[in-house]
Coordinates of C-alpha atoms in Angstrom, one line a residue:
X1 CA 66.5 23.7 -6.0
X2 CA 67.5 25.8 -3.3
X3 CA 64.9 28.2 -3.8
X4 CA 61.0 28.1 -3.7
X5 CA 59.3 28.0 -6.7
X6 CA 58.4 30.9 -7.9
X7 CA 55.8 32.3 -10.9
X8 CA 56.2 35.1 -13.0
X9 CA 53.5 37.8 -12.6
X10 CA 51.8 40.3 -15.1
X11 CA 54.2 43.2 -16.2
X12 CA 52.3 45.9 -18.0
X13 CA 54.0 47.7 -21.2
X14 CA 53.7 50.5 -23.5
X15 CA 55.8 51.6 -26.1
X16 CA 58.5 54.0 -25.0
X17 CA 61.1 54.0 -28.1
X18 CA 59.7 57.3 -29.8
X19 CA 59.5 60.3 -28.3
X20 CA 55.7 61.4 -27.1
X21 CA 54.5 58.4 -29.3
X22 CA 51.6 56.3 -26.7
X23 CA 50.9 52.8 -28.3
X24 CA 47.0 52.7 -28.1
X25 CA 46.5 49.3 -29.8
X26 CA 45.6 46.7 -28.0
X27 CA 48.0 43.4 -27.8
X28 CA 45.5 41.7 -30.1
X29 CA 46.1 43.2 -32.5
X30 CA 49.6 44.2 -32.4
X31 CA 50.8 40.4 -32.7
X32 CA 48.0 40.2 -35.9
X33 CA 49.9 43.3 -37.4
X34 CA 53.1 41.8 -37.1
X35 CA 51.6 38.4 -38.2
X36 CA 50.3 40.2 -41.4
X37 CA 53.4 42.1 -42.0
X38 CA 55.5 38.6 -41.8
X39 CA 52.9 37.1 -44.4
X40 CA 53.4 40.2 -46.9
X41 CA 57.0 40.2 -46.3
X42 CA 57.1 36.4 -47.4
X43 CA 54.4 36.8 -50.4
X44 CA 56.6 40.1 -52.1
X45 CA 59.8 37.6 -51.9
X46 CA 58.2 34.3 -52.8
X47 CA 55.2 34.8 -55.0
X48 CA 56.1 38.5 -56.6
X49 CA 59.9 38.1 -57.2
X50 CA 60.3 41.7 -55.0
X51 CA 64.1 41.9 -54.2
X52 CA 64.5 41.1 -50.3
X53 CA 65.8 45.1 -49.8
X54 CA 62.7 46.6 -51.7
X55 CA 60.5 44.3 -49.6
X56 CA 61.7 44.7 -46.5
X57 CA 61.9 48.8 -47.0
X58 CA 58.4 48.2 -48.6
X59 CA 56.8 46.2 -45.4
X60 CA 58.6 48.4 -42.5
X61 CA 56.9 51.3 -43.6
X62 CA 53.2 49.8 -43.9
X63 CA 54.1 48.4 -40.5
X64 CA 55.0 51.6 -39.7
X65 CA 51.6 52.7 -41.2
X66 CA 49.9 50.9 -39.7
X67 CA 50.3 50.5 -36.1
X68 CA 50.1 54.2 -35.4
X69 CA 53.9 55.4 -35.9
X70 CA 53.3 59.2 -35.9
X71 CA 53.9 60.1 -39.6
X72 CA 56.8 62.3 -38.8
X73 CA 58.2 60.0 -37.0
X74 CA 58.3 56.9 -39.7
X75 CA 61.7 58.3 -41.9
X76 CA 63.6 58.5 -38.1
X77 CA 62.2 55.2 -37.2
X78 CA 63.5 53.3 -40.6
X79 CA 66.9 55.4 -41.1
X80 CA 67.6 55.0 -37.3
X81 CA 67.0 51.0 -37.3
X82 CA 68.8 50.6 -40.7
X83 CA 71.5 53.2 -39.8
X84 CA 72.0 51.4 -36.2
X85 CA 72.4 47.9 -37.9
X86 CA 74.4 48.7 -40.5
X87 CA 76.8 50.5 -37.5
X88 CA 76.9 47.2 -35.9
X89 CA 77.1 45.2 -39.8
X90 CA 79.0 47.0 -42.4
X91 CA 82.1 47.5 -41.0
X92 CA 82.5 43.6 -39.4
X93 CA 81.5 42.2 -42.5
X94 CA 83.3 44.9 -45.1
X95 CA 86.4 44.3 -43.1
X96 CA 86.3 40.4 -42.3
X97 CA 85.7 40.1 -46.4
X98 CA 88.8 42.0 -46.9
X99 CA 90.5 39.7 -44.4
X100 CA 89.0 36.5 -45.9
X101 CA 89.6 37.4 -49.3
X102 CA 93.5 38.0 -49.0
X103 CA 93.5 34.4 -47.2
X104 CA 91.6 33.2 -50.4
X105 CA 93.8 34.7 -52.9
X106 CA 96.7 34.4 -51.3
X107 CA 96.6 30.4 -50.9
X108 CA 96.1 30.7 -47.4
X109 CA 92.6 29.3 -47.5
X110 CA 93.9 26.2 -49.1
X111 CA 96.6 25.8 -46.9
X112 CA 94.8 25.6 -44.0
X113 CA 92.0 23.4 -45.4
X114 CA 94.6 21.1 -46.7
X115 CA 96.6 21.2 -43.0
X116 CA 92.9 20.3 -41.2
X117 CA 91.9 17.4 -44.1
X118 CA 95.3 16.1 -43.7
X119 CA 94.8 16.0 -39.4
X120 CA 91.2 15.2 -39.2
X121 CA 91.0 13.4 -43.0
X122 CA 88.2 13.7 -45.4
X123 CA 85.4 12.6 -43.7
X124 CA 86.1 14.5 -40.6
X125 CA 86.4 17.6 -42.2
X126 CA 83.4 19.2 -41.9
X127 CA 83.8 18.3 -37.7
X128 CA 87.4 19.9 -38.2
X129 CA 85.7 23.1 -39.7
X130 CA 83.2 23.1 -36.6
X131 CA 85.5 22.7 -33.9
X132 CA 87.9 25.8 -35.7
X133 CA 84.9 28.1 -35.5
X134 CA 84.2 26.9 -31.9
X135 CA 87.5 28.4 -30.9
X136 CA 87.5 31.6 -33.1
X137 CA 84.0 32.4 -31.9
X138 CA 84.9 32.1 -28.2
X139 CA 85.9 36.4 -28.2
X140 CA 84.5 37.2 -31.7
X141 CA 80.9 38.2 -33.1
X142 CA 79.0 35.6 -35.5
X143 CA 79.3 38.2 -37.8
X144 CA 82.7 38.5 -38.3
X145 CA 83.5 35.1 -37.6
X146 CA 81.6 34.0 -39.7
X147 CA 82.9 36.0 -42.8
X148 CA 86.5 35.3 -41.9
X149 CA 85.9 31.2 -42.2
X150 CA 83.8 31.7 -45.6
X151 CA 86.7 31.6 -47.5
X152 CA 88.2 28.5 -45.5
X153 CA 84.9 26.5 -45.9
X154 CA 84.4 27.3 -49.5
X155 CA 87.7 25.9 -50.1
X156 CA 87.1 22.6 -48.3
X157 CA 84.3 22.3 -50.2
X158 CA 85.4 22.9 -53.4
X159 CA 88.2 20.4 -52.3
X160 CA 86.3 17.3 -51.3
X161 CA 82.7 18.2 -53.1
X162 CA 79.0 17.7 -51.8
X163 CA 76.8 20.4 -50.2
X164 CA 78.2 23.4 -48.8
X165 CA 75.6 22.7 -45.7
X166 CA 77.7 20.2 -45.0
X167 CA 80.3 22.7 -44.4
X168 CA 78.4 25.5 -44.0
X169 CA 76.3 24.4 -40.5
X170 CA 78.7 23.2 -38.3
X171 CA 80.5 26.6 -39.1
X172 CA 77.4 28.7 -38.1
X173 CA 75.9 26.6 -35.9
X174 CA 79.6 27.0 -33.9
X175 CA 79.9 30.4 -33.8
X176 CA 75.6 31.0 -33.2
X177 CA 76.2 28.6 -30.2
X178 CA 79.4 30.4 -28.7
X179 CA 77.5 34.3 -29.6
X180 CA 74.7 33.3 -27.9
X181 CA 75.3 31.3 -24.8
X182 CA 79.3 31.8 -23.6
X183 CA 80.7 35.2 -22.5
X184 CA 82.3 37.4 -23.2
X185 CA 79.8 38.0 -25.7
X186 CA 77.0 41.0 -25.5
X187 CA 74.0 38.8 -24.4
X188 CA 75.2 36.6 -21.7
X189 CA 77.4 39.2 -20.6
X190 CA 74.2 41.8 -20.4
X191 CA 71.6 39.4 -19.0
X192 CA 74.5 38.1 -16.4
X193 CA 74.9 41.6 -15.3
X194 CA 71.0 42.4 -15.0
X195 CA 70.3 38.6 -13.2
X196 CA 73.2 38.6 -10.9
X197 CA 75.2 35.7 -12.3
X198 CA 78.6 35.0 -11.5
X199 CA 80.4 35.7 -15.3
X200 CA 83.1 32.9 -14.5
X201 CA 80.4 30.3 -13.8
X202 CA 78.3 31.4 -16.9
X203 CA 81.6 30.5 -19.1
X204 CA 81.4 27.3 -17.4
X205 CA 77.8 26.4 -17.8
X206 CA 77.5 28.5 -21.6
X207 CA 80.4 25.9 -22.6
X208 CA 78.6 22.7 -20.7
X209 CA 75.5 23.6 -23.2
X210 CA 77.2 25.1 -26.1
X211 CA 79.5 22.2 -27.1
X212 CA 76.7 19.5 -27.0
X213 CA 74.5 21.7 -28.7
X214 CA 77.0 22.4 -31.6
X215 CA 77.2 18.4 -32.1
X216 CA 73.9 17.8 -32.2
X217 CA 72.4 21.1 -34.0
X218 CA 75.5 21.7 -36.0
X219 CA 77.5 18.6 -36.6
X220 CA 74.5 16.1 -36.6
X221 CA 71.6 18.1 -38.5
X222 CA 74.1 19.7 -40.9
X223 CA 75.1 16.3 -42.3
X224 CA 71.9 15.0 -42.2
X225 CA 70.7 18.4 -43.9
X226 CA 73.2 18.5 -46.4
X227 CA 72.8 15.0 -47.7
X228 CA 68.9 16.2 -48.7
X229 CA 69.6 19.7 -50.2
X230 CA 72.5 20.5 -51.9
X231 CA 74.0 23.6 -52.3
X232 CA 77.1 24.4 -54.8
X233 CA 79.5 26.9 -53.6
X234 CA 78.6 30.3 -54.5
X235 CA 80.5 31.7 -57.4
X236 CA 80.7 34.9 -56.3
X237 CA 83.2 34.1 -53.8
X238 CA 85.0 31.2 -55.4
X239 CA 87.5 33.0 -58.3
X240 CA 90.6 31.3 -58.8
X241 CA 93.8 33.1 -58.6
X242 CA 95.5 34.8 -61.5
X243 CA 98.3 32.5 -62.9
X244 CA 101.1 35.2 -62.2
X245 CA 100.5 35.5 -58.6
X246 CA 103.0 33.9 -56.2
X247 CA 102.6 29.5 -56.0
X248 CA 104.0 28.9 -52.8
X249 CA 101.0 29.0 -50.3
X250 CA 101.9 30.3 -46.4
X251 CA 101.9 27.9 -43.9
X252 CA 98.8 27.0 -42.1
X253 CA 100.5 28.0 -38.7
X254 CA 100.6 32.0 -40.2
X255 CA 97.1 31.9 -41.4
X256 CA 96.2 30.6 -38.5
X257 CA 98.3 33.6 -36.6
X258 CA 96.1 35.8 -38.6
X259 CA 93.1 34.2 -37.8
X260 CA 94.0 34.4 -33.9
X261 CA 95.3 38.1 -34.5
X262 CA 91.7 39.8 -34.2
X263 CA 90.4 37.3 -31.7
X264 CA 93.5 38.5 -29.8
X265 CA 92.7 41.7 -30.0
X266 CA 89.0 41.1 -29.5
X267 CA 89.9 39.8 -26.1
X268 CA 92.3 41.4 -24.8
X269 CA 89.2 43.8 -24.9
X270 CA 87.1 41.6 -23.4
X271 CA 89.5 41.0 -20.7
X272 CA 90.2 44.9 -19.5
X273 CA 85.9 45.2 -20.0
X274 CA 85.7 42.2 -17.2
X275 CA 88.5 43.9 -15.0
X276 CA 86.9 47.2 -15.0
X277 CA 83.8 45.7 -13.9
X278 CA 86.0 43.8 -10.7
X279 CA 87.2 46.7 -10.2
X280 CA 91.0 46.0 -11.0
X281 CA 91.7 48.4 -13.1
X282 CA 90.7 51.9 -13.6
X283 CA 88.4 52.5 -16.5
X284 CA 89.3 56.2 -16.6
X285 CA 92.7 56.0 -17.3
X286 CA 94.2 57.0 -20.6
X287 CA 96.1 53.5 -21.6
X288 CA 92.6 51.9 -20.9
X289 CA 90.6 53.8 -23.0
X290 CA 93.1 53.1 -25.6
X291 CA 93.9 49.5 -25.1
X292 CA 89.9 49.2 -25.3
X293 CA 89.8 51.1 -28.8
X294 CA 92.3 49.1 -29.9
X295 CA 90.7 45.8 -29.2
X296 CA 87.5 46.5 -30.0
X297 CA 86.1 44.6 -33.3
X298 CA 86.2 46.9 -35.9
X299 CA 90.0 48.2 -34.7
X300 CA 91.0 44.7 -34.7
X301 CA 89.6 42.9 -37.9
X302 CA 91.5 46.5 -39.4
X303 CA 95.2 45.9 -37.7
X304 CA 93.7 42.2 -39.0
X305 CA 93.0 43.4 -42.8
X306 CA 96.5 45.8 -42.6
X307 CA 99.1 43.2 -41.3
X308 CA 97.7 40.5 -43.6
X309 CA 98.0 42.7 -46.5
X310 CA 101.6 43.3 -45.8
X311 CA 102.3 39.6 -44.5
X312 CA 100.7 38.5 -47.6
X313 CA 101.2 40.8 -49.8
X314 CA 105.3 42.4 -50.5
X315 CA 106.8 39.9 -48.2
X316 CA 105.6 37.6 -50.7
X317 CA 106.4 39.3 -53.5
X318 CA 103.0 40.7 -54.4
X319 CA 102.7 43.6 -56.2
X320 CA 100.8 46.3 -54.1
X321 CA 98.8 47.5 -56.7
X322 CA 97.4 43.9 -57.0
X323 CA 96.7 43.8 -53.2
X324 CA 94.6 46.9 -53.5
X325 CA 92.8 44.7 -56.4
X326 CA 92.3 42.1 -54.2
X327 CA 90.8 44.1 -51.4
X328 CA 88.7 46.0 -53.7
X329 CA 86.9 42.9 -54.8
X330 CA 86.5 41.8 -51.3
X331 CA 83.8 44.3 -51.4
X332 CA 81.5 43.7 -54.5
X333 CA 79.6 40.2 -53.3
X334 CA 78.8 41.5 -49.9
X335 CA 77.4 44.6 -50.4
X336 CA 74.0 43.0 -51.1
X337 CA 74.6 41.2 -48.1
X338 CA 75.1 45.1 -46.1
X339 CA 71.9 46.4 -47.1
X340 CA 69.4 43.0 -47.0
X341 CA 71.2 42.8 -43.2
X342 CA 70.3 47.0 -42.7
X343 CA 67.1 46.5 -44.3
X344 CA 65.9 43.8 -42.1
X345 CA 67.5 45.4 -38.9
X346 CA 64.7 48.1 -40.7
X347 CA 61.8 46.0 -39.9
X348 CA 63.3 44.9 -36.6
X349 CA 63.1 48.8 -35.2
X350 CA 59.8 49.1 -36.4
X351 CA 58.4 45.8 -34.5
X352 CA 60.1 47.4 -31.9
X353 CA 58.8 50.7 -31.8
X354 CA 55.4 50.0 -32.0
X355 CA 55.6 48.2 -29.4
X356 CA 54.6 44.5 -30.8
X357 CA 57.9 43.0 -28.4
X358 CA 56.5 44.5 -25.5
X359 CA 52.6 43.0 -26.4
X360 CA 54.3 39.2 -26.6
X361 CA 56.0 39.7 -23.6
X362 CA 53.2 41.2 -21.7
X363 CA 50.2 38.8 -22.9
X364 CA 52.7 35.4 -21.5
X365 CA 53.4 37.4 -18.2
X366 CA 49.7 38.2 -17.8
X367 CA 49.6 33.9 -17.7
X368 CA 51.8 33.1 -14.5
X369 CA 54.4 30.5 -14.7
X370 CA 57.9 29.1 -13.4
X371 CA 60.3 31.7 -14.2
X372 CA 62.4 29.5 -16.0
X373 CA 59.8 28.5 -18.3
X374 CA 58.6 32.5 -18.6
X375 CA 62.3 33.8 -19.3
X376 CA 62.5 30.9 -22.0
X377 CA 59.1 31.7 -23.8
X378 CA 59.4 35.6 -23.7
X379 CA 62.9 36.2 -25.0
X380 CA 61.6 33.3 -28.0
X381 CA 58.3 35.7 -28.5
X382 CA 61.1 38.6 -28.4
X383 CA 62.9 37.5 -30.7
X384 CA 59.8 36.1 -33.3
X385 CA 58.6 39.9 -33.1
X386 CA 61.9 42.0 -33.2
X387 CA 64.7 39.9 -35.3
X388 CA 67.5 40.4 -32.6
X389 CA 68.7 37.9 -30.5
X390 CA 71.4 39.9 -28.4
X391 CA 68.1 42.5 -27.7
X392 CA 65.8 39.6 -27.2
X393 CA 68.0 38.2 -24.2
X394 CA 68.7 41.3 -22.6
X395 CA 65.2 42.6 -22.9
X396 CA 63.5 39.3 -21.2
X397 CA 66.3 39.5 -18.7
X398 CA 65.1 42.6 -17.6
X399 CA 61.5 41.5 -17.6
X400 CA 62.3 38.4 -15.8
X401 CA 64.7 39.9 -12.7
X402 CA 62.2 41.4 -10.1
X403 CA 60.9 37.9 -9.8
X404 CA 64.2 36.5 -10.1
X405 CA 65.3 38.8 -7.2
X406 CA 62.7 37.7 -5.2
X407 CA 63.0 34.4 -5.4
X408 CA 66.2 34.4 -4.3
X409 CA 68.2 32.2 -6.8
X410 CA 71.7 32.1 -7.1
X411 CA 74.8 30.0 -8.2
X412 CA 74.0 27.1 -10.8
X413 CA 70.3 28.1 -10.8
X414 CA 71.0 31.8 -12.1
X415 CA 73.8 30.9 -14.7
X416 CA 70.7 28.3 -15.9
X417 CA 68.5 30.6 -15.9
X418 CA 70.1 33.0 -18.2
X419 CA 71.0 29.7 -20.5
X420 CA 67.4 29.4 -21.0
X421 CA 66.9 32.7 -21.6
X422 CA 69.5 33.2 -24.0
X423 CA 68.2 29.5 -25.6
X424 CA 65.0 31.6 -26.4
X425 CA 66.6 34.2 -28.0
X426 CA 67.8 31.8 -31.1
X427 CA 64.0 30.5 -31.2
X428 CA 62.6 30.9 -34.5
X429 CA 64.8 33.1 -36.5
X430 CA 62.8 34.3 -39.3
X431 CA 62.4 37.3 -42.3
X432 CA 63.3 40.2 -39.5
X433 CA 66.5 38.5 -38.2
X434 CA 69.6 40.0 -39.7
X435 CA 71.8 36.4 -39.4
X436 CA 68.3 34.7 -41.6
X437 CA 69.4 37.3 -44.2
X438 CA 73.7 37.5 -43.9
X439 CA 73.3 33.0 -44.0
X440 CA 71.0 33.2 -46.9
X441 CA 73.0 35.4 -48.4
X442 CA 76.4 34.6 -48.2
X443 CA 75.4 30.8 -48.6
X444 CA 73.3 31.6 -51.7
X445 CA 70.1 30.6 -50.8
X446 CA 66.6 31.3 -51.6
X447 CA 64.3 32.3 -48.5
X448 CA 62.4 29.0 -48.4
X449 CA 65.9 26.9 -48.3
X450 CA 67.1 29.3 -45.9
X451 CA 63.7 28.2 -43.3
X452 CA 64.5 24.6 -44.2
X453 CA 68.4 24.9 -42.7
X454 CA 69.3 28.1 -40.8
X455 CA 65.5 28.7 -39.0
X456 CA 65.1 24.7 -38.2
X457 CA 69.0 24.9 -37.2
X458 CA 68.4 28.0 -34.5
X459 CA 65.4 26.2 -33.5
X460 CA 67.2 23.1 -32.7
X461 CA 69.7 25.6 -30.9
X462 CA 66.9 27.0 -28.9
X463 CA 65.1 23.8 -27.9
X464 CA 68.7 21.9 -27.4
X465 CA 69.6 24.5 -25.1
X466 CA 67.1 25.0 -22.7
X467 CA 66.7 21.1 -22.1
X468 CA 70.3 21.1 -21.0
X469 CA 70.2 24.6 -19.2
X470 CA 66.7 23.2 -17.2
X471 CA 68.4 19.8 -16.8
X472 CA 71.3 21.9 -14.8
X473 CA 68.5 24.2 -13.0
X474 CA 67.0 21.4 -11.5
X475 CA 69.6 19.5 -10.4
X476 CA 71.7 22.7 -9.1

């Protein structure tokens, strides 16, 4: 290392996300409130059958309750989290469903899973599916990405059978790892900012430990997960098209053109963000302000949803009374999907807002260890008390970057650094993690399937990632 070892010393915290609201509880028992509240959550969905939404409404509000939320403040706490996630949710997944479900009905689905079985063949397919949504996820949210391959994945599956995990992991587990870990997403980009790091060098090193981590967390524990537990497709999402719709499916190479249209647009957005922060361009002209509108994610998956509507729709002879139909009934199966993913975002602001994040994070400071190891183990107790992984990075970055500052790292060792930070913030995922709930969900699992696959899978992610990220630190 080129610099001296350093420790990480005792930050103090207090809850500052209400107004005139002074957290008086003691650390203690903040983490056994949020332990509790964790248990309940689990017992309503397990034992007593309560719909996830009821029971995640149900538990914020006791939580709420109980950790000394001023009573008039509880209703702006729960409609503020749920209103803020379902800002960041609804309108990636509403939109990427429209998108996904035109590909679906339109053939295009099947002609791109038959173009990558034919090029990788049948028993690569599931590595063919992974390696697509490592590209797409490079400028697009998990979100999004996500719901734009569903369609693609359920077709391979229904194609050549099995478990959709087998499918399903390697395509979550790609665009997790590329979200988390590479630029130009929020986290990295965010903690790079607050540490220091060099962005280009952070692509470098996020793709040195995403792509391993992919094959081994994705490619390697999804088959081995999916020959144990299987999974049909979900039904919901798997209607065949009506006979008097067009035959001839598009060509892979325009489905893939309208895959690559949003991720285009996404960033090209990226892009101008990164040369207004060089200083290359200026970020108060007009054209900027709109080129950045334009490519921002919700703009783009809608150009997305509107060109593939007309591409697939009258220019192949659809009616486009029929293409409303098939955009309507985009919606239906994901709106559950919305509000679990708002609801838990619900519990998340309230774990926030009482200040249980800030308790973790203070009670390992107040122990004194290597940085590296104390960025790791805060954003994981971050993101075990508040859901978010994006918040969990950013927050431990800032915790972490007084010492990091001191210490005087730079180069390799800071783009490691914010690896292993970002490696905590996948630790763990749980009940107050939106992704736990939009997986579960879309994949049609129950809440204890959805701990044996997508919690173990982050996990892997987490622990994966910071063995490569300290294997770089200490050899930078």
């Amino acid at each position: 290392m080129n610099a001296p070892a350093a420790t990480f010393k005792a930050l103090h915290w207090r809850s500052s996300n209400l107004p005139e609201f002074e957290q008086t509880l003691g650390a203690g028992a903040l983490i056994s409130i949020a332990a509790g509240a964790v248990a309940l959550l689990l017992v309503l969905i397990i034992q007593f059958r309560v719909h996830a939404f009821v029971a995640l409404i149900l538990v914020s509000f006791l939580t709420a309750l109980v950790t000394g939320i001023p009573a008039a403040n509880i209703l702006t706490t729960l409609t503020s989290a749920f209103g803020s996630t379902l800002g960041g949710v609804a309108l990636l997944v509403g939109l990427g469903a429209m998108l996904g479900r035109l590909l679906e009905v339109s053939g295009g689905a099947q002609a791109l899973a038959d173009d990558l079985v034919r090029r990788f063949g049948e028993k690569r397919a599931p590595m063919a599916l992974g390696i697509a949504s490592l590209f797409f996820g490079f400028p697009i949210f998990f979100d999004a990405g996500l719901v734009v391959m569903l369609p693609v994945m359920f077709t391979v599956g229904r194609r050549l059978g099995g478990s959709l995990l087998l499918y399903g992991i390697p395509v979550a587990t790609a665009f997790s790892c590329m979200h988390v870990f590479v630029p130009p997403h929020p986290g990295p980009v965010a903690a790079s900012e607050l540490l220091g790091a060099d962005v280009g060098l952070l692509i470098i090193v996020g793709l040195i430990v995403a792509i391993p981590t992919w094959i081994l967390a994705g490619h390697f524990f999804g088959k081995w997960i999916g020959n144990r537990i299987y999974l049909p497709i979900p039904d919901n999402v798997t209607e065949e098209k009506n006979s008097d719709e067009p035959t001839t499916l598009p060509s892979p190479g325009l489905v893939v053109s309208l895959l690559l249209l949003p991720l285009i647009l996404i960033f090209m957005n990226t892009g101008l963000d990164f040369a207004r922060a060089q200083g290359w361009v200026d970020k108060g002209a007009s054209w900027f302000q709109l080129a950045r509108a334009i490519g921002s994610t919700p703009i783009a998956l809608l150009i997305s949803v509107l060109v593939a509507a007309y591409v697939l729709g009258p220019m192949r002879g659809r009616d486009p009374v029929k293409v409303e139909r098939i955009v309507d009934s985009a919606l239906g199966p994901v709106c559950s999907v919305i509000l679990i993913t708002g609801a838990g975002g619900m519990f998340g602001g309230v774990l926030r807002a009482s200040g249980i994040g800030n308790a973790l994070s203070g009670v390992l400071a107040d122990i004194g260890m290597p940085i590296f190891v104390a960025g790791f183990l805060i954003s994981t107790a971050l993101r075990v008390a508040q859901g978010s992984a994006t918040v969990a990075l950013i927050t431990a970055a800032g915790l972490v970057q007084p010492a990091i500052q001191a210490a005087g790292y730079q180069g390799l060792e800071l783009a490691a650094i914010v690896i292993a930070v970002a490696s905590g913030s996948v630790m763990l995922s749980h009940v107050n993690d939106s992704g736990f709930w939009l997986v579960g969900r879309f994949f049609n699992m129950d809440i204890k399937t959805t701990f044996k696959t997508w919690t173990v899978m982050q996990t892997l992610m987490g622990l994966i990632g910071f063995t490569l990220s300290g294997l770089i630190f200490w050899l930078a």
